[in-house]
Short mmCIF file of C-alpha atoms in Angstrom, two decimals:
data_model
loop_
_atom_site.label_atom_id
_atom_site.label_comp_id
_atom_site.label_asym_id
_atom_site.label_seq_id
_atom_site.Cartn_x
_atom_site.Cartn_y
_atom_site.Cartn_z
CA MET A 6 -6.14 1.33 -88.73
CA PRO A 7 -4.20 3.34 -91.39
CA ARG A 8 -1.00 2.05 -90.20
CA LYS A 9 -2.22 -1.53 -91.10
CA PHE A 10 -3.49 -0.61 -94.15
CA PHE A 11 -0.26 1.10 -95.36
CA ARG A 12 1.97 -1.79 -93.89
CA ARG A 13 0.17 -4.21 -96.20
CA LEU A 14 0.85 -1.99 -99.12
CA THR A 15 4.45 -1.24 -98.59
CA PRO A 16 7.11 -3.53 -99.32
CA ASN A 17 9.35 -5.27 -96.62
CA ARG A 18 12.57 -3.30 -96.17
CA HIS A 19 14.52 -6.57 -95.76
CA ARG A 20 13.19 -7.86 -99.11
CA ILE A 21 14.03 -4.34 -100.96
CA VAL A 22 17.54 -4.31 -99.52
CA ASN A 23 18.39 -7.96 -100.71
CA GLN A 24 17.25 -7.19 -104.34
CA PRO A 25 20.40 -7.83 -106.48
CA PHE A 26 19.96 -4.77 -108.69
CA LEU A 27 19.71 -2.53 -105.65
CA ARG A 28 23.11 -3.78 -104.06
CA PRO A 29 24.97 -0.45 -104.83
CA VAL A 30 22.44 1.62 -103.03
CA ALA A 31 21.43 -1.00 -100.37
CA GLN A 32 23.35 0.82 -97.52
CA PHE A 33 21.18 3.92 -97.88
CA LEU A 34 17.88 1.68 -98.36
CA GLY A 35 18.44 -0.14 -95.13
CA ASP A 36 17.64 2.87 -92.91
CA PRO A 37 14.48 1.97 -91.09
CA ASN A 38 13.17 5.62 -90.98
CA LEU A 39 12.65 5.19 -94.75
CA TRP A 40 9.99 2.39 -94.39
CA HIS A 41 8.56 3.24 -90.92
CA LEU A 42 4.87 4.40 -90.94
CA ASN A 43 4.80 7.13 -88.17
CA ARG A 44 3.40 10.57 -88.44
CA ARG A 45 6.52 12.22 -89.59
CA SER A 46 7.55 9.81 -92.31
CA VAL A 47 4.09 9.40 -93.64
CA SER A 48 3.43 13.16 -93.91
CA GLY A 49 6.75 13.92 -95.14
CA GLY A 50 6.44 11.39 -97.94
CA VAL A 51 3.20 12.62 -99.01
CA ALA A 52 4.35 16.10 -98.96
CA LEU A 53 7.65 15.24 -101.03
CA GLY A 54 5.71 13.30 -103.33
CA LEU A 55 2.93 15.73 -104.02
CA PHE A 56 5.63 18.53 -104.49
CA LEU A 57 7.46 16.61 -107.08
CA ALA A 58 4.37 15.54 -108.78
CA PHE A 59 4.04 19.16 -110.06
CA ILE A 60 7.66 19.58 -111.09
CA PRO A 61 7.78 18.23 -114.70
CA LEU A 62 11.19 16.40 -114.67
CA PRO A 63 11.85 13.10 -116.22
CA GLY A 64 12.39 10.30 -113.76
CA GLN A 65 10.15 11.91 -111.08
CA MET A 66 10.06 8.55 -109.21
CA LEU A 67 13.68 8.29 -109.17
CA ILE A 68 14.10 11.97 -107.98
CA ALA A 69 11.51 11.21 -105.21
CA ALA A 70 13.04 7.99 -103.90
CA THR A 71 16.50 9.88 -103.83
CA ALA A 72 14.97 12.88 -102.04
CA ALA A 73 13.22 10.61 -99.57
CA ILE A 74 16.41 8.89 -98.66
CA PHE A 75 18.14 12.45 -97.89
CA MET A 76 14.95 13.68 -96.18
CA ARG A 77 14.48 10.34 -94.46
CA VAL A 78 10.69 10.06 -95.13
CA ASN A 79 8.82 7.00 -96.25
CA ILE A 80 10.07 6.08 -99.74
CA ALA A 81 7.00 4.13 -100.99
CA LEU A 82 4.66 6.97 -100.19
CA ALA A 83 6.86 9.82 -101.83
CA VAL A 84 7.07 7.63 -104.96
CA ALA A 85 3.49 6.78 -105.10
CA MET A 86 2.43 10.61 -104.44
CA VAL A 87 4.47 11.33 -107.69
CA TRP A 88 1.67 9.62 -109.47
CA ALA A 89 -0.84 12.11 -108.74
CA THR A 90 0.13 13.54 -112.28
CA ASN A 91 -0.08 10.67 -114.67
CA PRO A 92 -0.78 10.69 -118.29
CA ILE A 93 -4.54 11.03 -117.52
CA THR A 94 -4.35 13.79 -115.15
CA ILE A 95 -1.46 15.86 -116.54
CA PRO A 96 -3.40 17.69 -119.35
CA PRO A 97 -6.09 19.14 -116.74
CA LEU A 98 -3.54 19.90 -114.31
CA LEU A 99 -1.32 21.73 -116.72
CA TRP A 100 -4.37 23.82 -117.84
CA LEU A 101 -4.98 24.54 -114.21
CA ALA A 102 -1.45 25.59 -113.57
CA TYR A 103 -1.36 27.74 -116.43
CA GLN A 104 -4.78 29.46 -115.15
CA VAL A 105 -3.01 29.87 -111.63
CA GLY A 106 0.12 31.37 -113.31
CA ALA A 107 -1.66 33.52 -115.60
CA THR A 108 -3.95 34.86 -112.58
CA LEU A 109 -0.81 35.38 -110.40
CA THR A 110 1.15 37.08 -113.29
CA GLY A 111 -1.58 38.82 -115.18
CA TRP A 112 -0.55 37.31 -118.52
CA THR A 113 -3.24 35.85 -120.98
CA LEU A 114 -2.80 33.73 -123.82
CA PRO A 115 -4.55 35.41 -126.98
CA PRO A 116 -7.41 33.01 -128.31
CA PRO A 117 -6.66 30.84 -131.37
CA ALA A 118 -7.66 32.47 -134.76
CA GLY A 119 -10.20 29.65 -135.52
CA GLY A 120 -11.38 29.57 -132.10
CA GLU A 121 -10.38 25.93 -131.72
CA MET A 122 -7.48 24.92 -129.45
CA SER A 123 -5.11 22.46 -130.76
CA ILE A 124 -1.79 20.81 -129.67
CA GLY A 125 0.09 22.77 -132.72
CA TYR A 126 -1.48 26.13 -131.26
CA ALA A 127 -0.21 25.36 -127.67
CA MET A 128 3.14 24.42 -128.86
CA GLY A 129 3.42 27.57 -131.02
CA GLN A 130 2.66 29.60 -128.04
CA LEU A 131 5.06 27.91 -125.72
CA PRO A 132 7.51 30.71 -125.67
CA HIS A 133 4.70 32.81 -124.27
CA ILE A 134 3.24 30.58 -121.81
CA TRP A 135 6.30 29.03 -120.01
CA LEU A 136 6.43 31.79 -117.42
CA PRO A 137 2.75 31.62 -116.22
CA LEU A 138 3.03 27.80 -116.61
CA GLY A 139 6.09 27.49 -114.51
CA ILE A 140 4.70 29.94 -111.72
CA GLY A 141 1.50 28.00 -111.72
CA LEU A 142 3.25 24.68 -111.47
CA LEU A 143 5.32 25.94 -108.58
CA THR A 144 2.44 27.50 -106.86
CA MET A 145 0.51 24.26 -107.18
CA ALA A 146 3.32 22.06 -105.87
CA PHE A 147 3.85 24.10 -102.88
CA VAL A 148 0.21 24.28 -102.07
CA SER A 149 -0.47 20.67 -102.59
CA SER A 150 2.57 19.81 -100.56
CA ILE A 151 1.43 21.71 -97.70
CA ALA A 152 -2.02 20.65 -97.87
CA GLY A 153 -1.15 17.03 -98.15
CA PHE A 154 1.29 17.51 -95.25
CA THR A 155 -1.52 19.15 -93.22
CA ILE A 156 -4.05 16.78 -93.97
CA ILE A 157 -1.97 13.60 -92.98
CA ARG A 158 -1.00 15.07 -89.84
CA LEU A 159 -4.68 16.13 -88.94
CA LEU A 160 -5.86 12.63 -90.10
CA TRP A 161 -3.29 11.08 -87.93
CA ARG A 162 -4.18 12.99 -84.83
CA LEU A 163 -7.84 12.40 -85.38
CA ASN A 164 -7.24 8.78 -85.45
CA ILE A 165 -4.95 8.56 -82.34
CA ALA A 166 -7.75 10.57 -80.49
CA ALA A 167 -10.54 8.13 -81.72
CA HIS A 168 -8.40 5.32 -80.80
CA LYS A 169 -7.83 6.91 -77.23
CA ARG A 170 -11.59 7.70 -76.80
CA ARG A 171 -12.34 3.92 -77.56
CA ARG A 172 -9.82 2.54 -75.34
CA GLN A 173 -11.04 4.80 -72.69
CA ALA A 174 -14.63 3.60 -73.27
CA GLN A 175 -13.59 0.07 -72.97
CA ARG A 176 -11.80 0.75 -69.81
CA ARG A 177 -14.82 2.29 -68.25
CA LEU A 178 -16.74 -0.64 -69.44
CA ARG A 179 -14.58 -3.10 -67.94
CA LEU A 180 -14.46 -1.06 -64.69
CA ARG A 181 -18.34 -0.95 -64.51
CA ARG A 182 -18.34 -4.89 -64.96
CA THR A 183 -15.92 -5.42 -62.38
CA HIS A 184 -17.69 -3.07 -59.81
CA SER A 185 -21.06 -4.70 -60.62
CA GLN A 186 -19.67 -8.35 -60.06
CA GLN A 187 -18.05 -7.33 -56.70
CA ARG A 188 -21.50 -6.02 -55.49
CA ARG A 189 -22.92 -9.25 -55.94
#
């Protein structure tokens, strides 16, 4: 079931390779492993995308696509997962990353004089908060990457087990019907 869902959402490999603006890199994009939806490529793409989502670099999507090519994981999922951090989610995630980093390093930011937090105050404190923020972002990148990888692998396994149980139940039902028809 998840494979059919993802297959509908992901672009066709042949259509991508034949795009005129992608001709210089088409030889790298033609690798079927970059577009297959299997346990390894999906979990790897999710892990890579989540890791890069918490590394604040310009061009995160391009970096995710390039890294996916080298790691041979699903490009579409790696690029999509980078959007876990977007303009709406980044402020609370940066605050959370600072809190995680401050907890790990023991550093705290003194409260503003007026008691009200502002962008100007935060920018003025940047020399003091870069280390806890960086450690928090790296910690969150590793944790979210490992969690995403593990959750995808677990869900994939559970889906396969459920599919196997359904198939076995159908097989038993067919056998019962066959036996009941033979007895008549």
